[in-house]
Short mmCIF file of C-alpha atoms in Angstrom, two decimals:
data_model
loop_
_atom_site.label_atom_id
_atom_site.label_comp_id
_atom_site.label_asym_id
_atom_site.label_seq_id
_atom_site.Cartn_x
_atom_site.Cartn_y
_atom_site.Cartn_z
CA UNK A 259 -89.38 -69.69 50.83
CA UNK A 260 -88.75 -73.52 50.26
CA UNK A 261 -88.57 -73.03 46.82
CA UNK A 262 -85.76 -70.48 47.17
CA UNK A 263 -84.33 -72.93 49.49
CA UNK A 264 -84.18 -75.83 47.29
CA UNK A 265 -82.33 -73.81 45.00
CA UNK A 266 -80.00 -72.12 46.35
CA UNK A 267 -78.99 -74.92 49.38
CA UNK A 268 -76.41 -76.85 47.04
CA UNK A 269 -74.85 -73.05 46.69
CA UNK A 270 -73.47 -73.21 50.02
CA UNK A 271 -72.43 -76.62 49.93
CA UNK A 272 -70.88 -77.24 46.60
CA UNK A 273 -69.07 -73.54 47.33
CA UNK A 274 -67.50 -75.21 50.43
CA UNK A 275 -65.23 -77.56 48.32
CA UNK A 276 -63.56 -74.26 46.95
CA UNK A 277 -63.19 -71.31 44.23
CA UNK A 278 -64.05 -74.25 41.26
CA UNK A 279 -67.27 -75.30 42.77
CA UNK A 280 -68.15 -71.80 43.97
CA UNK A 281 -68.08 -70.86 40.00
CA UNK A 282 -69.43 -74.22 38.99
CA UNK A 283 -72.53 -73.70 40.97
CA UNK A 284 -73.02 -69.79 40.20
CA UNK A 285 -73.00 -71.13 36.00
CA UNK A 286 -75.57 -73.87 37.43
CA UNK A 287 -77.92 -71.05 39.10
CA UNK A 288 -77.72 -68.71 36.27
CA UNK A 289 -77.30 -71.00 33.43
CA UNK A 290 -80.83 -69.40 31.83
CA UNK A 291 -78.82 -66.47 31.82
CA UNK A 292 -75.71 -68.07 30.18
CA UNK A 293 -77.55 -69.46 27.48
CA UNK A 294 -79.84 -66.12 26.70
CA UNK A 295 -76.27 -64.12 26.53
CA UNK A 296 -74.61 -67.56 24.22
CA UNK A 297 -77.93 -67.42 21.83
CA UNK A 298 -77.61 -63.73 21.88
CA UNK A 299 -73.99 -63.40 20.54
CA UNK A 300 -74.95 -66.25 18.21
CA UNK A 301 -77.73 -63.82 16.73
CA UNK A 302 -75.34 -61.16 16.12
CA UNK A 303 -72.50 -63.28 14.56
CA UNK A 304 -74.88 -64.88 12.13
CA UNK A 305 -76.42 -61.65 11.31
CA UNK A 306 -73.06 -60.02 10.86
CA UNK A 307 -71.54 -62.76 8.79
CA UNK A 308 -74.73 -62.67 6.88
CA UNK A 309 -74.43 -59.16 6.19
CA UNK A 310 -70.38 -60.12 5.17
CA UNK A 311 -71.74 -62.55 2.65
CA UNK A 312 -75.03 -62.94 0.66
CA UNK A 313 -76.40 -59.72 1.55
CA UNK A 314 -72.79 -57.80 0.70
CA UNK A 315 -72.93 -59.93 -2.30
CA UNK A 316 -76.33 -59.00 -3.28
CA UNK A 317 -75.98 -55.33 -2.69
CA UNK A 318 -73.03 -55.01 -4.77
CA UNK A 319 -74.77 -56.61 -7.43
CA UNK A 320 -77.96 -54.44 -7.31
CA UNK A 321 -75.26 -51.17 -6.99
CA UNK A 322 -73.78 -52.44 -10.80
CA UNK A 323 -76.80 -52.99 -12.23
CA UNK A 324 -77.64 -49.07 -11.37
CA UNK A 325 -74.79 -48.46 -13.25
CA UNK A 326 -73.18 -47.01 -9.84
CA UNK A 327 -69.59 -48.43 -9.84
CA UNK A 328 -68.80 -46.39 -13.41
CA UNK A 329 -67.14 -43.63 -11.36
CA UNK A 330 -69.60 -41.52 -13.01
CA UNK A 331 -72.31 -39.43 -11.51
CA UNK A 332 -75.62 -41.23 -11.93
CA UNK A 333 -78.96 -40.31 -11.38
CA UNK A 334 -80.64 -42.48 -8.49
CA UNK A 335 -77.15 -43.92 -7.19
CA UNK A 336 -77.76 -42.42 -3.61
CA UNK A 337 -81.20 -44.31 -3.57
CA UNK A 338 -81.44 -47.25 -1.29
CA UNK A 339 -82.22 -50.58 -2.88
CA UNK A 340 -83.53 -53.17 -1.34
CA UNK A 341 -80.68 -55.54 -1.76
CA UNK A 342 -78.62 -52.94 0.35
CA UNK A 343 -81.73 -52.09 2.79
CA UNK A 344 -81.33 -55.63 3.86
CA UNK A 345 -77.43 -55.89 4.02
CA UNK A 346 -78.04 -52.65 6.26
CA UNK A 347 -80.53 -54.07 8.30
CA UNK A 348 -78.32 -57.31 9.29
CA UNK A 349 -74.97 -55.03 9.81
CA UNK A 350 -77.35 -52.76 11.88
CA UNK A 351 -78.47 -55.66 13.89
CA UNK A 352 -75.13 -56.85 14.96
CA UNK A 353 -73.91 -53.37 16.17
CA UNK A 354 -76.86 -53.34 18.24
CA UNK A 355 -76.39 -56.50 20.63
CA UNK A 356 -72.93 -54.74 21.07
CA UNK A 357 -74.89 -51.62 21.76
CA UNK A 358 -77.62 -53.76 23.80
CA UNK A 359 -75.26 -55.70 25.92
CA UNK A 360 -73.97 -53.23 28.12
CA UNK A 361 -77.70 -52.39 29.77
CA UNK A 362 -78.56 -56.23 29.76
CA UNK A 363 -75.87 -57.22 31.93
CA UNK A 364 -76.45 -54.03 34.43
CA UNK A 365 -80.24 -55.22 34.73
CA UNK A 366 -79.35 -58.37 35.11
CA UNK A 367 -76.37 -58.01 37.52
CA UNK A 368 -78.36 -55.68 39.39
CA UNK A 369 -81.60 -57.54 39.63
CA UNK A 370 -80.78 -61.52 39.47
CA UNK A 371 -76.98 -61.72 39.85
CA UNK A 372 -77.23 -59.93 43.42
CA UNK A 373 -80.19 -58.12 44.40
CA UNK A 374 -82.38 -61.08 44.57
CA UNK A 375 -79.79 -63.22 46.14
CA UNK A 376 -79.55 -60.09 48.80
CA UNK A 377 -82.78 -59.91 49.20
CA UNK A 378 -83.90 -63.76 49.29
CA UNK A 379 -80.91 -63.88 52.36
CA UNK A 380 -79.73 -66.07 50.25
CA UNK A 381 -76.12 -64.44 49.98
CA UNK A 382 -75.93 -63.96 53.88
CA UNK A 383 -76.54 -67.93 54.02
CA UNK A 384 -73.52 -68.22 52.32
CA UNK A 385 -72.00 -66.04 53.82
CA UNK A 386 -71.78 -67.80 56.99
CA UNK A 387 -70.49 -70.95 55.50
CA UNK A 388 -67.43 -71.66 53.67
CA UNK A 389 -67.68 -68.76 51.08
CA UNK A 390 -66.10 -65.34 52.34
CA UNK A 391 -68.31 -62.40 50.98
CA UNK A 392 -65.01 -61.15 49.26
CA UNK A 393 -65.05 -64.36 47.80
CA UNK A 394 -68.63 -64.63 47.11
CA UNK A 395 -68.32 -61.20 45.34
CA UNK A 396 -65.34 -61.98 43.36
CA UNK A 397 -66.85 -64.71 42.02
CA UNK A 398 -70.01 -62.49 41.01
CA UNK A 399 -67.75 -60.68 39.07
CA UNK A 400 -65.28 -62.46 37.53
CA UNK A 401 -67.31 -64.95 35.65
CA UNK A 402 -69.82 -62.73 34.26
CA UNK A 403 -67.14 -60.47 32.97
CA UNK A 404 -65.26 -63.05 31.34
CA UNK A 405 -68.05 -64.41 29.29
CA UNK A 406 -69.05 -60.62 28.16
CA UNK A 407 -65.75 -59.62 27.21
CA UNK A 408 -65.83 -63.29 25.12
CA UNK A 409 -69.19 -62.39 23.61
CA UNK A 410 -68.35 -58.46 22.65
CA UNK A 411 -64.73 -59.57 21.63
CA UNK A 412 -66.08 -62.08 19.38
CA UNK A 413 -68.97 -59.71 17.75
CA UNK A 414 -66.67 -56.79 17.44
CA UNK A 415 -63.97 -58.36 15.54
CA UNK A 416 -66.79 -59.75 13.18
CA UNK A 417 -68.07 -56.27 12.89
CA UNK A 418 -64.38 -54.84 11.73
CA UNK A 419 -64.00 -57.42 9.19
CA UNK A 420 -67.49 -56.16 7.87
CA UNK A 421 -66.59 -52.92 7.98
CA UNK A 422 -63.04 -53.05 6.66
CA UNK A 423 -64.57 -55.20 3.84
CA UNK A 424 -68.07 -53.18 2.57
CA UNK A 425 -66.78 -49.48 2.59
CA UNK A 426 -66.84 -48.33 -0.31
CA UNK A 427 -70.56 -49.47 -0.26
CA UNK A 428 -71.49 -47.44 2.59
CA UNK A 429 -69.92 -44.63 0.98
CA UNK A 430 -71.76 -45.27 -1.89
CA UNK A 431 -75.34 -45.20 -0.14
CA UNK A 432 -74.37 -42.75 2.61
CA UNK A 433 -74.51 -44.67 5.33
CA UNK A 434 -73.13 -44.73 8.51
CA UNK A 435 -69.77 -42.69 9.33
CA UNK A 436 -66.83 -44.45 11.31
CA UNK A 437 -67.54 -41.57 14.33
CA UNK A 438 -71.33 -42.22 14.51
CA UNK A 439 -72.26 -43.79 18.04
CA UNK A 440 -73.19 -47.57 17.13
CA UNK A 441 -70.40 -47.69 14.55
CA UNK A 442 -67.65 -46.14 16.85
CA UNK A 443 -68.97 -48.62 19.25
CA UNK A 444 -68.41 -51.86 17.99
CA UNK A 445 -65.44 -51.38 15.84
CA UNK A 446 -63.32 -51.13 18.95
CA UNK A 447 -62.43 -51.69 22.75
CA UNK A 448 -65.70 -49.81 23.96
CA UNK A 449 -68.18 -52.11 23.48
CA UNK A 450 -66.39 -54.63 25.45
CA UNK A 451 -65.45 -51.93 28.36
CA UNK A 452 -69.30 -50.29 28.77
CA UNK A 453 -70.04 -54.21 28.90
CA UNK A 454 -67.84 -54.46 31.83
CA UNK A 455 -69.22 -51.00 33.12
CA UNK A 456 -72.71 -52.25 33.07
CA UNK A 457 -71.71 -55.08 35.24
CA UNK A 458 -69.93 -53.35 37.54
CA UNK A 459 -72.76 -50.81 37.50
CA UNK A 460 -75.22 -53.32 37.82
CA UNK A 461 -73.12 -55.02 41.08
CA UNK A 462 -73.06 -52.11 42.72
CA UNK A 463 -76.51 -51.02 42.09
CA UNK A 464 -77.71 -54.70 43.93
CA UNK A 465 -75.52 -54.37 46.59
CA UNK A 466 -76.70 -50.94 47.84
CA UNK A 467 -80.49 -51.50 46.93
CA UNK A 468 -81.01 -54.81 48.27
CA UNK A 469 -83.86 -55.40 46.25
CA UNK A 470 -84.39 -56.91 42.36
CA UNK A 471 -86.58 -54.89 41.16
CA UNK A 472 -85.49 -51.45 42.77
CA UNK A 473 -81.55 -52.64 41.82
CA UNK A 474 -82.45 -53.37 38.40
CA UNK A 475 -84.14 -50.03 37.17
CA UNK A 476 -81.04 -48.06 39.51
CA UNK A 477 -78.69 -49.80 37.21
CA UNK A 478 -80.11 -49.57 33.89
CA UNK A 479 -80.83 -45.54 34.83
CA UNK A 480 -77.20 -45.24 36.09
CA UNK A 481 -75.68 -46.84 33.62
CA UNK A 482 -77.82 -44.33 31.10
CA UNK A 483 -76.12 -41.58 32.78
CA UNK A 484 -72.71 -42.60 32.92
CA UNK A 485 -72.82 -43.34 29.47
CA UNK A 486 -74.49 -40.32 28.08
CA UNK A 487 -72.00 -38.57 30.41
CA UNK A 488 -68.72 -40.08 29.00
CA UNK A 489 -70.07 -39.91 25.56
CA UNK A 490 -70.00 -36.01 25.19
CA UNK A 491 -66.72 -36.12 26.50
CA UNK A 492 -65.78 -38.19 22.86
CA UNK A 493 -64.85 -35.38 20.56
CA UNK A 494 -62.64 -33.60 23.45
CA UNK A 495 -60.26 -36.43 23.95
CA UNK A 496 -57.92 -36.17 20.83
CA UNK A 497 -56.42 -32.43 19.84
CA UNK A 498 -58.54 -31.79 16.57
CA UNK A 499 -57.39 -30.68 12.90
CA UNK A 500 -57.79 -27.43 11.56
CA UNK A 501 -58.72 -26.92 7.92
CA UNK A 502 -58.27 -23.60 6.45
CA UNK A 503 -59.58 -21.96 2.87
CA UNK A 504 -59.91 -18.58 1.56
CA UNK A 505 -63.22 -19.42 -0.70
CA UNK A 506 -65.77 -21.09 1.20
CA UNK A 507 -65.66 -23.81 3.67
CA UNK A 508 -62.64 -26.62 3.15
CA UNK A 509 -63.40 -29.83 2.18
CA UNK A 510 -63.59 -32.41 4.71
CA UNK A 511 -64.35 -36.12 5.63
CA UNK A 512 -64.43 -36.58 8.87
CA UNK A 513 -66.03 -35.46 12.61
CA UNK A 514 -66.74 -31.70 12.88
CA UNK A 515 -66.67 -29.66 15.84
CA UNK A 516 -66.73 -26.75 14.59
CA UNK A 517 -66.18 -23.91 12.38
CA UNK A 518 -66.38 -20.58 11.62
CA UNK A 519 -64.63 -17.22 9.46
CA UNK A 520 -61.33 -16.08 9.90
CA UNK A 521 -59.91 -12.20 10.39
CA UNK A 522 -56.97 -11.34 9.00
CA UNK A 523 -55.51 -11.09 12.06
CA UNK A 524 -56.12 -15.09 12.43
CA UNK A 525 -59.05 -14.40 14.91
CA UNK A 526 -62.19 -16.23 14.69
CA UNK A 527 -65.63 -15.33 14.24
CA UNK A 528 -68.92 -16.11 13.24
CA UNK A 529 -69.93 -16.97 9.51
CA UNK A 530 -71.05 -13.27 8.56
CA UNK A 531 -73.18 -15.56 5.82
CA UNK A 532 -71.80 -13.38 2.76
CA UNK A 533 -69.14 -15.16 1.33
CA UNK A 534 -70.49 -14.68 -2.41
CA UNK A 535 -70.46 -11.21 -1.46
CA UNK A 536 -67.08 -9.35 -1.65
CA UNK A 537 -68.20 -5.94 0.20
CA UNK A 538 -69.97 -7.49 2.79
CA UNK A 539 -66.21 -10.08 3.63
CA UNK A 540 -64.34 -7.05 3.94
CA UNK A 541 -66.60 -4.90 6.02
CA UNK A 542 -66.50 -7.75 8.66
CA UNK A 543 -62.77 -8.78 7.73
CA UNK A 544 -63.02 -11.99 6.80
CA UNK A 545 -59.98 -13.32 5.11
CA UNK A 546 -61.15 -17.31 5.26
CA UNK A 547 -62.91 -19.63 6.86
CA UNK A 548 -61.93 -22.88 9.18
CA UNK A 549 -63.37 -26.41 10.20
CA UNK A 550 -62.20 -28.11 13.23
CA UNK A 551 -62.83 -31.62 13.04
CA UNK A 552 -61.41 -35.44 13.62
CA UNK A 553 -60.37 -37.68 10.74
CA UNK A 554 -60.66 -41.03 10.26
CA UNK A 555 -56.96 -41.25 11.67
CA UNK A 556 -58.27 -40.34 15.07
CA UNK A 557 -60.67 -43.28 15.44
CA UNK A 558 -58.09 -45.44 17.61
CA UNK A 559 -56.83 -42.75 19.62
CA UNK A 560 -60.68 -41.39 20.65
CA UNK A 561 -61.63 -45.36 20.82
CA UNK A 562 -58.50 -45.74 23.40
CA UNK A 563 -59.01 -42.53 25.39
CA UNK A 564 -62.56 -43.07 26.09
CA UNK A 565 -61.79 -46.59 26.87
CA UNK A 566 -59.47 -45.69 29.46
CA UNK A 567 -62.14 -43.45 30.81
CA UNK A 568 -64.87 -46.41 31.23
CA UNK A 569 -62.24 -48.70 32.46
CA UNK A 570 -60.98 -46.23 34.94
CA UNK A 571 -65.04 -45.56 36.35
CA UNK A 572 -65.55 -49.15 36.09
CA UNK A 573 -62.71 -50.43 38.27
CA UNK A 574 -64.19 -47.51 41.00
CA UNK A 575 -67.53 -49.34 40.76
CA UNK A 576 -65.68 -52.40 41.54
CA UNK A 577 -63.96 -51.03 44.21
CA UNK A 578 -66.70 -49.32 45.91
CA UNK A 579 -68.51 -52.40 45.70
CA UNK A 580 -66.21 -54.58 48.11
CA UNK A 581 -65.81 -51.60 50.16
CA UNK A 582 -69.81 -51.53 50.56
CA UNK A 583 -69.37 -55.48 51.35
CA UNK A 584 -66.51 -55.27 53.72
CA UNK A 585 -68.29 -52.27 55.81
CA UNK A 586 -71.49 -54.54 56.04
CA UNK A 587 -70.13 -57.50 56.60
CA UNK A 588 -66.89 -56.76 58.63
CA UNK A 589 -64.81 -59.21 56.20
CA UNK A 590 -61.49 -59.06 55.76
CA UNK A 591 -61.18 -61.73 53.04
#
């Protein structure tokens, strides 16, 4: 206990001279923290502009020398080199602190940000000084989520200019679509909002467990949940397309939800699985077949929609969390 006390005394008196050395001293406390999440964003920039330069550079150059940019079918163009294995593995290393980020800041939020304060009475020593738990948890908030929206921001614009750049390489080797989970992530506003959700998550895990430990794990597992949850809402956020063909399946490039044959009464139906065989299409009365699926057009609207969505559960975190405070503490401000 007078270790804890050391540390966390000039909390409560540096917070008494106001809002700037309340957030002064929190970046003082946690400044391990700080520099993990700064050295952490620096590791995905410099892989992703790595992957933007030599490694792009190299793969296109190991792509002509298989004779791949003719236009031209040729044998062994859909085999990964390992030129492009590397560009992949640098591209596929940025997405994932965007990917990563999110659970890190729950655990942490839940675990060092406030259940350890909680449960060290550290927080409640405050508390009775200067700093209003509104206050205190304001300032728990606000700082944190700056920085990660800085850090995602930063890492997902570097991943669009990747992206945007290297496409027809990808396309090339059969890589990643635009709609596959990582990608869809960190080409847009999502990777900056499930940042903010793990926070929040992570806030409100420490304030109702009390505990590090018990707060961190209740985070990370909620945050699982909520995210797994929201994600299979993705494909039902944007009206779909329909394709339509008489012979066979239509072409397609793009997210499929689903498909199926067509009556000639419009009505759909299962594949009968005979559509080389003439008797067999008219006996079940199938006139065509459909594919119901998202283009590359819809990217923006999905990435918006489901961005709304964590906003909008993130902002109820937030707000159950300085109800929880206010009921516990009696604070009005």
């Amino acid at each position: 206990m007078t270790a804890v006390t050391t540390i966390e005394t000039p909390t409560v008196a540096t917070s008494s001279r106001g809002p700037r050395g309340l957030l002064w001293t929190m970046l003082r406390v946690h400044r391990s923290a700080l520099w993990f999440w700064v050295l952490l964003v620096a590791f995905g920039a410099g892989a992703l502009l790595w992957a933007h330069g030599p490694a792009a550079d190299a793969a296109w150059a190991e792509f002509r020398r298989m004779g791949c940019d003719s236009g031209q079918p040729v044998l062994g163009c859909d085999y990964i080199g390992t030129a492009y294995d590397r560009y992949d593995t640098f591209s596929t290393l940025g997405a994932g602190v965007l990917g990563l980020a999110p659970f890190l800041a729950a655990a942490w939020a839940g675990g060092a940000l406030i259940g350890r304060e909680l449960e060290n009475g550290t927080a409640q020593l405050a508390w009775t000084q200067s700093v209003t738990p509104a206050r205190w948890l304001a300032a728990k908030l606000a700082v944190p989520a700056a920085l990660l929206a800085t850090g995602t921001l930063t890492l997902t614009l570097l991943h669009r200019m990747l992206w945007s750049a290297d496409g027809q390489l990808r396309l090339a080797m059969g890589s990643q679509d635009w709609y596959e989970g990582s990608t869809f992530q960190a080409n847009g506003t999502l990777a900056t909002a499930y940042a903010l959700l793990g926070l929040a998550v992570g806030v409100l895990a420490g304030l109702l467990q009390r505990r590090a430990l018990p707060a961190l794990g209740t985070a990370v597992v909620g945050l699982a949940l909520l995210a797994t949850s929201i994600g299979t809402l993705r494909p039902y956020l944007w009206p779909v397309e329909t394709l339509t063909a008489k012979d066979g399946y239509p072409e397609y490039i793009g997210m499929v939800l689903g498909d199926g044959a067509l009556t000639s009464t419009g009505a759909r139906v299962s594949d009968p699985m005979c559509i080389d065989n003439a008797k067999c299409l008219a006996e079940h009365d199938i006139v065509g077949f459909y594919r119901d699926y998202h283009p590359s057009s819809h990217f923006w609207p999905l990435q918006l929609m489901e961005t709304g969505i964590v906003l909008a559960v993130t902002g109820l975190a937030v707000l159950i969390a300085f109800r929880l405070v206010k009921r516990r503490t009696g604070a009005v401000a």
